[in-house]
Amino acid sequence: MSKNDDSLTELFDKEGNQIGVLISADLWAQIKPHIKQFIPSEAPKERPEPIKDWEILKEYWDFPYPVDTDVHCEHCGTRTENWETDTPRKFKLASCNLGGLVSFKCQQCNARIVKKHFKNEITVECTPYIDEKSKNMEARY
Ligand SMILES: [Zn+2]
């Protein structure tokens, strides 16, 4: 069997209809750049943490209490005293704005934790992760 036969295998169902082609990793690496436009777009990469926004919020912090860095996921129980210093991160910064709205993604269960900073208090909301596809079927609780 030649090397080419190993890198490309045509797949058939039991009726003999071709259902696909199995391509070796090596061959795929060579082919892929040339057929990009035919491949369904890959899953979007996770956006990088907007650390800059967080730095700006800290710089212009005008709440009557110190900057708070603790995050707690009510969904799976993960907690940290300082999300910035965890390695690996238990929570990833998802968004942050100067108004004091800071949201995190729990790395354990993907829940979204939103901290809202007000003049007198900090409120925290924890929303369990729901797969976009099953969103409509999922019962709300
Ligand atoms: Zn969690």
Short mmCIF file of N, CA and C and ligand atoms in Angstrom, two decimals:
data_model
loop_
_atom_site.label_atom_id
_atom_site.label_comp_id
_atom_site.label_asym_id
_atom_site.label_seq_id
_atom_site.Cartn_x
_atom_site.Cartn_y
_atom_site.Cartn_z
N MET A 1 0.84 -1.20 0.00
CA MET A 1 0.00 0.00 0.00
C MET A 1 0.88 1.25 0.00
N SER A 2 0.64 2.16 -0.90
CA SER A 2 1.47 3.36 -0.97
C SER A 2 1.09 4.33 0.14
N LYS A 3 1.93 5.30 0.35
CA LYS A 3 1.71 6.29 1.40
C LYS A 3 0.41 7.07 1.16
N ASN A 4 0.12 7.30 -0.13
CA ASN A 4 -1.08 8.07 -0.47
C ASN A 4 -2.37 7.36 -0.06
N ASP A 5 -2.36 6.05 -0.16
CA ASP A 5 -3.55 5.29 0.22
C ASP A 5 -3.84 5.45 1.70
N ASP A 6 -2.77 5.57 2.49
CA ASP A 6 -2.94 5.74 3.92
C ASP A 6 -3.48 7.11 4.30
N SER A 7 -3.12 8.12 3.50
CA SER A 7 -3.50 9.46 3.89
C SER A 7 -4.92 9.81 3.46
N LEU A 8 -5.48 9.03 2.54
CA LEU A 8 -6.83 9.34 2.11
C LEU A 8 -7.65 8.06 2.00
N THR A 9 -8.71 7.98 2.79
CA THR A 9 -9.55 6.79 2.77
C THR A 9 -10.99 7.20 2.45
N GLU A 10 -11.54 6.64 1.39
CA GLU A 10 -12.93 6.94 1.08
C GLU A 10 -13.83 6.07 1.95
N LEU A 11 -14.87 6.67 2.48
CA LEU A 11 -15.77 5.94 3.38
C LEU A 11 -17.11 5.68 2.69
N PHE A 12 -17.61 4.45 2.84
CA PHE A 12 -18.89 4.08 2.22
C PHE A 12 -19.81 3.49 3.27
N ASP A 13 -21.13 3.71 3.09
CA ASP A 13 -22.06 3.03 3.99
C ASP A 13 -22.29 1.62 3.48
N LYS A 14 -23.16 0.86 4.18
CA LYS A 14 -23.27 -0.56 3.81
C LYS A 14 -23.95 -0.75 2.47
N GLU A 15 -24.65 0.28 1.95
CA GLU A 15 -25.24 0.20 0.61
C GLU A 15 -24.22 0.55 -0.48
N GLY A 16 -23.06 0.96 -0.04
CA GLY A 16 -22.03 1.31 -1.01
C GLY A 16 -22.05 2.77 -1.43
N ASN A 17 -22.87 3.57 -0.76
CA ASN A 17 -22.88 5.00 -1.06
C ASN A 17 -21.72 5.69 -0.34
N GLN A 18 -21.07 6.56 -1.07
CA GLN A 18 -19.97 7.25 -0.41
C GLN A 18 -20.51 8.25 0.60
N ILE A 19 -20.01 8.15 1.80
CA ILE A 19 -20.50 9.08 2.84
C ILE A 19 -19.45 10.10 3.26
N GLY A 20 -18.24 9.89 2.83
CA GLY A 20 -17.23 10.87 3.22
C GLY A 20 -15.84 10.39 2.90
N VAL A 21 -14.90 11.19 3.31
CA VAL A 21 -13.51 10.88 3.06
C VAL A 21 -12.74 11.10 4.36
N LEU A 22 -11.91 10.15 4.68
CA LEU A 22 -11.07 10.29 5.86
C LEU A 22 -9.67 10.68 5.40
N ILE A 23 -9.22 11.80 5.91
CA ILE A 23 -7.93 12.32 5.47
C ILE A 23 -6.97 12.32 6.65
N SER A 24 -5.76 11.88 6.43
CA SER A 24 -4.78 11.85 7.52
C SER A 24 -4.45 13.28 7.94
N ALA A 25 -3.96 13.40 9.15
CA ALA A 25 -3.63 14.74 9.67
C ALA A 25 -2.59 15.43 8.80
N ASP A 26 -1.62 14.66 8.34
CA ASP A 26 -0.57 15.25 7.52
C ASP A 26 -1.11 15.81 6.21
N LEU A 27 -1.94 14.99 5.56
CA LEU A 27 -2.51 15.41 4.29
C LEU A 27 -3.46 16.59 4.49
N TRP A 28 -4.24 16.50 5.56
CA TRP A 28 -5.19 17.57 5.88
C TRP A 28 -4.48 18.92 6.05
N ALA A 29 -3.34 18.86 6.74
CA ALA A 29 -2.58 20.09 6.97
C ALA A 29 -2.15 20.72 5.65
N GLN A 30 -1.86 19.86 4.66
CA GLN A 30 -1.45 20.37 3.34
C GLN A 30 -2.63 20.91 2.55
N ILE A 31 -3.76 20.22 2.66
CA ILE A 31 -4.93 20.58 1.85
C ILE A 31 -5.68 21.79 2.42
N LYS A 32 -5.81 21.81 3.74
CA LYS A 32 -6.68 22.77 4.39
C LYS A 32 -6.51 24.22 3.94
N PRO A 33 -5.28 24.72 3.86
CA PRO A 33 -5.13 26.14 3.48
C PRO A 33 -5.73 26.45 2.11
N HIS A 34 -5.82 25.43 1.25
CA HIS A 34 -6.30 25.66 -0.12
C HIS A 34 -7.81 25.59 -0.25
N ILE A 35 -8.48 25.02 0.73
CA ILE A 35 -9.94 24.85 0.58
C ILE A 35 -10.70 25.54 1.70
N LYS A 36 -10.04 26.51 2.31
CA LYS A 36 -10.65 27.23 3.44
C LYS A 36 -12.06 27.73 3.16
N GLN A 37 -12.25 28.25 1.94
CA GLN A 37 -13.55 28.86 1.63
C GLN A 37 -14.70 27.85 1.60
N PHE A 38 -14.38 26.55 1.54
CA PHE A 38 -15.42 25.53 1.49
C PHE A 38 -15.73 24.94 2.87
N ILE A 39 -14.91 25.26 3.85
CA ILE A 39 -15.10 24.68 5.17
C ILE A 39 -15.99 25.57 6.01
N PRO A 40 -17.02 24.98 6.64
CA PRO A 40 -17.85 25.81 7.53
C PRO A 40 -16.96 26.49 8.55
N SER A 41 -17.26 27.74 8.84
CA SER A 41 -16.38 28.48 9.72
C SER A 41 -16.23 27.79 11.06
N GLU A 42 -15.03 27.82 11.57
CA GLU A 42 -14.75 27.15 12.83
C GLU A 42 -15.38 27.91 13.99
N ALA A 43 -15.51 27.23 15.10
CA ALA A 43 -16.09 27.87 16.28
C ALA A 43 -15.31 29.14 16.60
N PRO A 44 -16.04 30.20 16.90
CA PRO A 44 -15.33 31.45 17.17
C PRO A 44 -14.39 31.30 18.36
N LYS A 45 -13.25 31.89 18.26
CA LYS A 45 -12.30 31.84 19.37
C LYS A 45 -12.85 32.66 20.52
N GLU A 46 -12.56 32.20 21.71
CA GLU A 46 -13.00 32.94 22.87
C GLU A 46 -12.32 34.30 22.88
N ARG A 47 -13.13 35.31 23.16
CA ARG A 47 -12.55 36.65 23.15
C ARG A 47 -11.55 36.79 24.30
N PRO A 48 -10.49 37.52 24.05
CA PRO A 48 -9.54 37.74 25.14
C PRO A 48 -10.18 38.56 26.25
N GLU A 49 -9.66 38.41 27.45
CA GLU A 49 -10.22 39.17 28.56
C GLU A 49 -9.98 40.67 28.37
N PRO A 50 -11.01 41.46 28.62
CA PRO A 50 -10.82 42.92 28.48
C PRO A 50 -10.12 43.51 29.70
N ILE A 51 -8.89 43.03 29.92
CA ILE A 51 -8.14 43.45 31.11
C ILE A 51 -7.94 44.96 31.15
N LYS A 52 -7.79 45.55 29.97
CA LYS A 52 -7.58 46.99 29.90
C LYS A 52 -8.76 47.75 30.53
N ASP A 53 -9.98 47.27 30.23
CA ASP A 53 -11.17 47.92 30.79
C ASP A 53 -11.16 47.83 32.31
N TRP A 54 -10.71 46.67 32.79
CA TRP A 54 -10.64 46.46 34.24
C TRP A 54 -9.61 47.42 34.86
N GLU A 55 -8.47 47.57 34.18
CA GLU A 55 -7.44 48.49 34.67
C GLU A 55 -7.98 49.91 34.74
N ILE A 56 -8.76 50.28 33.70
CA ILE A 56 -9.32 51.63 33.66
C ILE A 56 -10.33 51.81 34.80
N LEU A 57 -11.16 50.79 35.02
CA LEU A 57 -12.15 50.88 36.09
C LEU A 57 -11.45 51.08 37.44
N LYS A 58 -10.36 50.32 37.63
CA LYS A 58 -9.63 50.42 38.90
C LYS A 58 -9.01 51.82 39.06
N GLU A 59 -8.52 52.32 37.93
CA GLU A 59 -7.87 53.63 37.96
C GLU A 59 -8.86 54.74 38.32
N TYR A 60 -10.09 54.62 37.81
CA TYR A 60 -11.09 55.66 38.05
C TYR A 60 -12.11 55.26 39.11
N TRP A 61 -11.74 54.27 39.92
CA TRP A 61 -12.63 53.75 40.96
C TRP A 61 -13.14 54.89 41.84
N ASP A 62 -14.45 55.15 41.81
CA ASP A 62 -14.95 56.23 42.68
C ASP A 62 -16.05 55.75 43.61
N PHE A 63 -16.03 54.43 43.90
CA PHE A 63 -16.99 53.90 44.85
C PHE A 63 -16.42 54.07 46.26
N PRO A 64 -17.32 54.20 47.24
CA PRO A 64 -16.83 54.47 48.61
C PRO A 64 -16.29 53.23 49.31
N TYR A 65 -15.85 52.24 48.57
CA TYR A 65 -15.24 51.04 49.17
C TYR A 65 -14.09 50.61 48.27
N PRO A 66 -13.18 49.79 48.81
CA PRO A 66 -12.02 49.41 48.00
C PRO A 66 -12.41 48.52 46.81
N VAL A 67 -11.52 48.46 45.84
CA VAL A 67 -11.73 47.58 44.68
C VAL A 67 -11.93 46.15 45.20
N ASP A 68 -12.97 45.48 44.75
CA ASP A 68 -13.22 44.11 45.21
C ASP A 68 -12.83 43.12 44.12
N THR A 69 -12.14 42.10 44.53
CA THR A 69 -11.63 41.14 43.55
C THR A 69 -12.15 39.73 43.79
N ASP A 70 -13.05 39.59 44.77
CA ASP A 70 -13.56 38.25 45.06
C ASP A 70 -14.69 37.89 44.11
N VAL A 71 -14.74 36.64 43.70
CA VAL A 71 -15.81 36.17 42.83
C VAL A 71 -16.29 34.83 43.36
N HIS A 72 -17.59 34.65 43.35
CA HIS A 72 -18.17 33.40 43.84
C HIS A 72 -19.21 32.91 42.84
N CYS A 73 -19.08 31.66 42.43
CA CYS A 73 -20.07 31.08 41.53
C CYS A 73 -21.08 30.31 42.36
N GLU A 74 -22.30 30.82 42.39
CA GLU A 74 -23.34 30.15 43.18
C GLU A 74 -23.73 28.82 42.56
N HIS A 75 -23.47 28.69 41.28
CA HIS A 75 -23.91 27.49 40.57
C HIS A 75 -23.09 26.26 40.94
N CYS A 76 -21.77 26.37 40.91
CA CYS A 76 -20.94 25.20 41.20
C CYS A 76 -20.12 25.35 42.47
N GLY A 77 -20.20 26.53 43.09
CA GLY A 77 -19.53 26.72 44.37
C GLY A 77 -18.09 27.19 44.30
N THR A 78 -17.57 27.36 43.08
CA THR A 78 -16.21 27.87 42.95
C THR A 78 -16.13 29.28 43.53
N ARG A 79 -15.07 29.55 44.26
CA ARG A 79 -14.90 30.92 44.75
C ARG A 79 -13.43 31.28 44.80
N THR A 80 -13.19 32.57 44.76
CA THR A 80 -11.81 33.05 44.85
C THR A 80 -11.81 34.38 45.57
N GLU A 81 -10.70 34.65 46.24
CA GLU A 81 -10.56 35.94 46.91
C GLU A 81 -10.07 37.00 45.92
N ASN A 82 -9.30 36.55 44.96
CA ASN A 82 -8.77 37.48 43.97
C ASN A 82 -8.64 36.79 42.62
N TRP A 83 -9.62 37.03 41.76
CA TRP A 83 -9.66 36.34 40.45
C TRP A 83 -8.44 36.66 39.60
N GLU A 84 -7.84 37.84 39.83
CA GLU A 84 -6.71 38.25 39.00
C GLU A 84 -5.46 37.42 39.23
N THR A 85 -5.33 36.85 40.45
CA THR A 85 -4.07 36.19 40.78
C THR A 85 -4.14 34.67 40.69
N ASP A 86 -5.31 34.12 40.38
CA ASP A 86 -5.43 32.66 40.28
C ASP A 86 -4.68 32.14 39.06
N THR A 87 -3.89 31.09 39.27
CA THR A 87 -3.29 30.38 38.13
C THR A 87 -3.52 28.89 38.29
N PRO A 88 -4.24 28.23 37.40
CA PRO A 88 -4.97 28.89 36.30
C PRO A 88 -6.18 29.65 36.84
N ARG A 89 -6.71 30.50 36.03
CA ARG A 89 -7.85 31.31 36.42
C ARG A 89 -9.07 30.46 36.75
N LYS A 90 -9.74 30.80 37.85
CA LYS A 90 -11.02 30.15 38.16
C LYS A 90 -12.15 30.89 37.46
N PHE A 91 -11.93 32.18 37.25
CA PHE A 91 -12.92 33.01 36.58
C PHE A 91 -12.23 33.85 35.53
N LYS A 92 -12.85 33.94 34.38
CA LYS A 92 -12.29 34.80 33.34
C LYS A 92 -13.13 36.07 33.24
N LEU A 93 -12.48 37.17 33.11
CA LEU A 93 -13.18 38.44 32.94
C LEU A 93 -13.88 38.43 31.58
N ALA A 94 -15.19 38.64 31.58
CA ALA A 94 -15.92 38.61 30.32
C ALA A 94 -16.18 40.02 29.82
N SER A 95 -16.57 40.90 30.73
CA SER A 95 -16.75 42.29 30.32
C SER A 95 -16.64 43.18 31.53
N CYS A 96 -16.42 44.44 31.24
CA CYS A 96 -16.17 45.38 32.32
C CYS A 96 -16.42 46.77 31.78
N ASN A 97 -17.11 47.61 32.55
CA ASN A 97 -17.24 48.98 32.10
C ASN A 97 -17.08 49.97 33.25
N LEU A 98 -16.90 51.21 32.87
CA LEU A 98 -16.62 52.25 33.85
C LEU A 98 -17.76 52.47 34.83
N GLY A 99 -18.97 52.05 34.46
CA GLY A 99 -20.11 52.20 35.34
C GLY A 99 -20.06 51.22 36.51
N GLY A 100 -19.14 50.28 36.47
CA GLY A 100 -19.00 49.36 37.58
C GLY A 100 -19.63 48.00 37.32
N LEU A 101 -19.97 47.75 36.08
CA LEU A 101 -20.53 46.45 35.73
C LEU A 101 -19.37 45.53 35.30
N VAL A 102 -19.18 44.48 36.07
CA VAL A 102 -18.07 43.57 35.78
C VAL A 102 -18.62 42.16 35.69
N SER A 103 -18.38 41.47 34.59
CA SER A 103 -18.89 40.11 34.50
C SER A 103 -17.77 39.12 34.26
N PHE A 104 -17.99 37.92 34.78
CA PHE A 104 -16.99 36.87 34.72
C PHE A 104 -17.62 35.60 34.18
N LYS A 105 -16.78 34.74 33.65
CA LYS A 105 -17.22 33.42 33.25
C LYS A 105 -16.53 32.41 34.14
N CYS A 106 -17.34 31.57 34.79
CA CYS A 106 -16.79 30.54 35.66
C CYS A 106 -16.13 29.48 34.78
N GLN A 107 -14.86 29.21 35.03
CA GLN A 107 -14.13 28.24 34.20
C GLN A 107 -14.54 26.81 34.52
N GLN A 108 -15.18 26.62 35.66
CA GLN A 108 -15.60 25.30 36.07
C GLN A 108 -16.90 24.88 35.37
N CYS A 109 -17.89 25.78 35.37
CA CYS A 109 -19.21 25.39 34.85
C CYS A 109 -19.73 26.36 33.79
N ASN A 110 -18.92 27.35 33.41
CA ASN A 110 -19.30 28.31 32.37
C ASN A 110 -20.41 29.27 32.77
N ALA A 111 -20.82 29.23 34.04
CA ALA A 111 -21.85 30.18 34.48
C ALA A 111 -21.31 31.60 34.33
N ARG A 112 -22.24 32.54 34.22
CA ARG A 112 -21.86 33.93 34.09
C ARG A 112 -22.15 34.63 35.42
N ILE A 113 -21.14 35.27 35.95
CA ILE A 113 -21.31 35.99 37.21
C ILE A 113 -21.17 37.48 36.92
N VAL A 114 -22.23 38.23 37.24
CA VAL A 114 -22.22 39.66 36.98
C VAL A 114 -22.20 40.42 38.30
N LYS A 115 -21.19 41.23 38.46
CA LYS A 115 -21.11 42.07 39.65
C LYS A 115 -21.44 43.49 39.26
N LYS A 116 -22.42 44.05 39.97
CA LYS A 116 -22.78 45.44 39.71
C LYS A 116 -22.40 46.27 40.92
N HIS A 117 -21.57 47.25 40.67
CA HIS A 117 -21.11 48.11 41.75
C HIS A 117 -21.97 49.35 41.82
N PHE A 118 -22.61 49.52 42.97
CA PHE A 118 -23.40 50.73 43.21
C PHE A 118 -22.71 51.54 44.30
N LYS A 119 -23.21 52.72 44.51
CA LYS A 119 -22.62 53.59 45.53
C LYS A 119 -22.57 52.90 46.90
N ASN A 120 -23.66 52.21 47.26
CA ASN A 120 -23.74 51.67 48.61
C ASN A 120 -23.59 50.17 48.70
N GLU A 121 -23.64 49.50 47.59
CA GLU A 121 -23.58 48.04 47.67
C GLU A 121 -23.06 47.44 46.37
N ILE A 122 -22.74 46.16 46.45
CA ILE A 122 -22.36 45.40 45.26
C ILE A 122 -23.38 44.29 45.11
N THR A 123 -24.01 44.19 43.97
CA THR A 123 -24.93 43.07 43.77
C THR A 123 -24.27 42.06 42.85
N VAL A 124 -24.60 40.80 43.07
CA VAL A 124 -24.00 39.73 42.27
C VAL A 124 -25.11 38.85 41.70
N GLU A 125 -25.03 38.61 40.42
CA GLU A 125 -25.99 37.70 39.78
C GLU A 125 -25.20 36.55 39.16
N CYS A 126 -25.73 35.35 39.37
CA CYS A 126 -25.07 34.18 38.78
C CYS A 126 -26.07 33.49 37.86
N THR A 127 -25.72 33.39 36.60
CA THR A 127 -26.60 32.76 35.62
C THR A 127 -25.94 31.50 35.09
N PRO A 128 -26.55 30.33 35.35
CA PRO A 128 -25.96 29.10 34.83
C PRO A 128 -25.82 29.14 33.32
N TYR A 129 -24.79 28.50 32.82
CA TYR A 129 -24.54 28.46 31.39
C TYR A 129 -25.63 27.66 30.68
N ILE A 130 -26.16 28.23 29.61
CA ILE A 130 -27.13 27.50 28.81
C ILE A 130 -26.62 27.47 27.38
N ASP A 131 -26.50 26.29 26.84
CA ASP A 131 -26.05 26.14 25.47
C ASP A 131 -27.02 26.88 24.55
N GLU A 132 -26.46 27.71 23.67
CA GLU A 132 -27.29 28.51 22.76
C GLU A 132 -28.35 27.64 22.05
N LYS A 133 -27.94 26.44 21.65
CA LYS A 133 -28.82 25.59 20.86
C LYS A 133 -30.01 25.09 21.66
N SER A 134 -29.80 24.85 22.97
CA SER A 134 -30.88 24.27 23.76
C SER A 134 -31.62 25.34 24.55
N LYS A 135 -31.29 26.61 24.30
CA LYS A 135 -31.86 27.73 25.05
C LYS A 135 -33.39 27.70 25.06
N ASN A 136 -33.98 27.43 23.90
CA ASN A 136 -35.43 27.47 23.79
C ASN A 136 -36.13 26.31 24.51
N MET A 137 -35.41 25.20 24.64
CA MET A 137 -36.00 24.04 25.28
C MET A 137 -35.83 24.05 26.79
N GLU A 138 -34.81 24.75 27.22
CA GLU A 138 -34.46 24.76 28.64
C GLU A 138 -35.54 25.46 29.47
N ALA A 139 -35.98 24.79 30.52
CA ALA A 139 -36.95 25.45 31.42
C ALA A 139 -36.21 26.47 32.25
N ARG A 140 -36.85 27.57 32.49
CA ARG A 140 -36.21 28.59 33.33
C ARG A 140 -36.50 28.31 34.80
N TYR A 141 -35.49 28.52 35.60
CA TYR A 141 -35.71 28.35 37.03
C TYR A 141 -35.01 29.43 37.81
ZN ZN B 1 -19.34 27.76 38.35
#
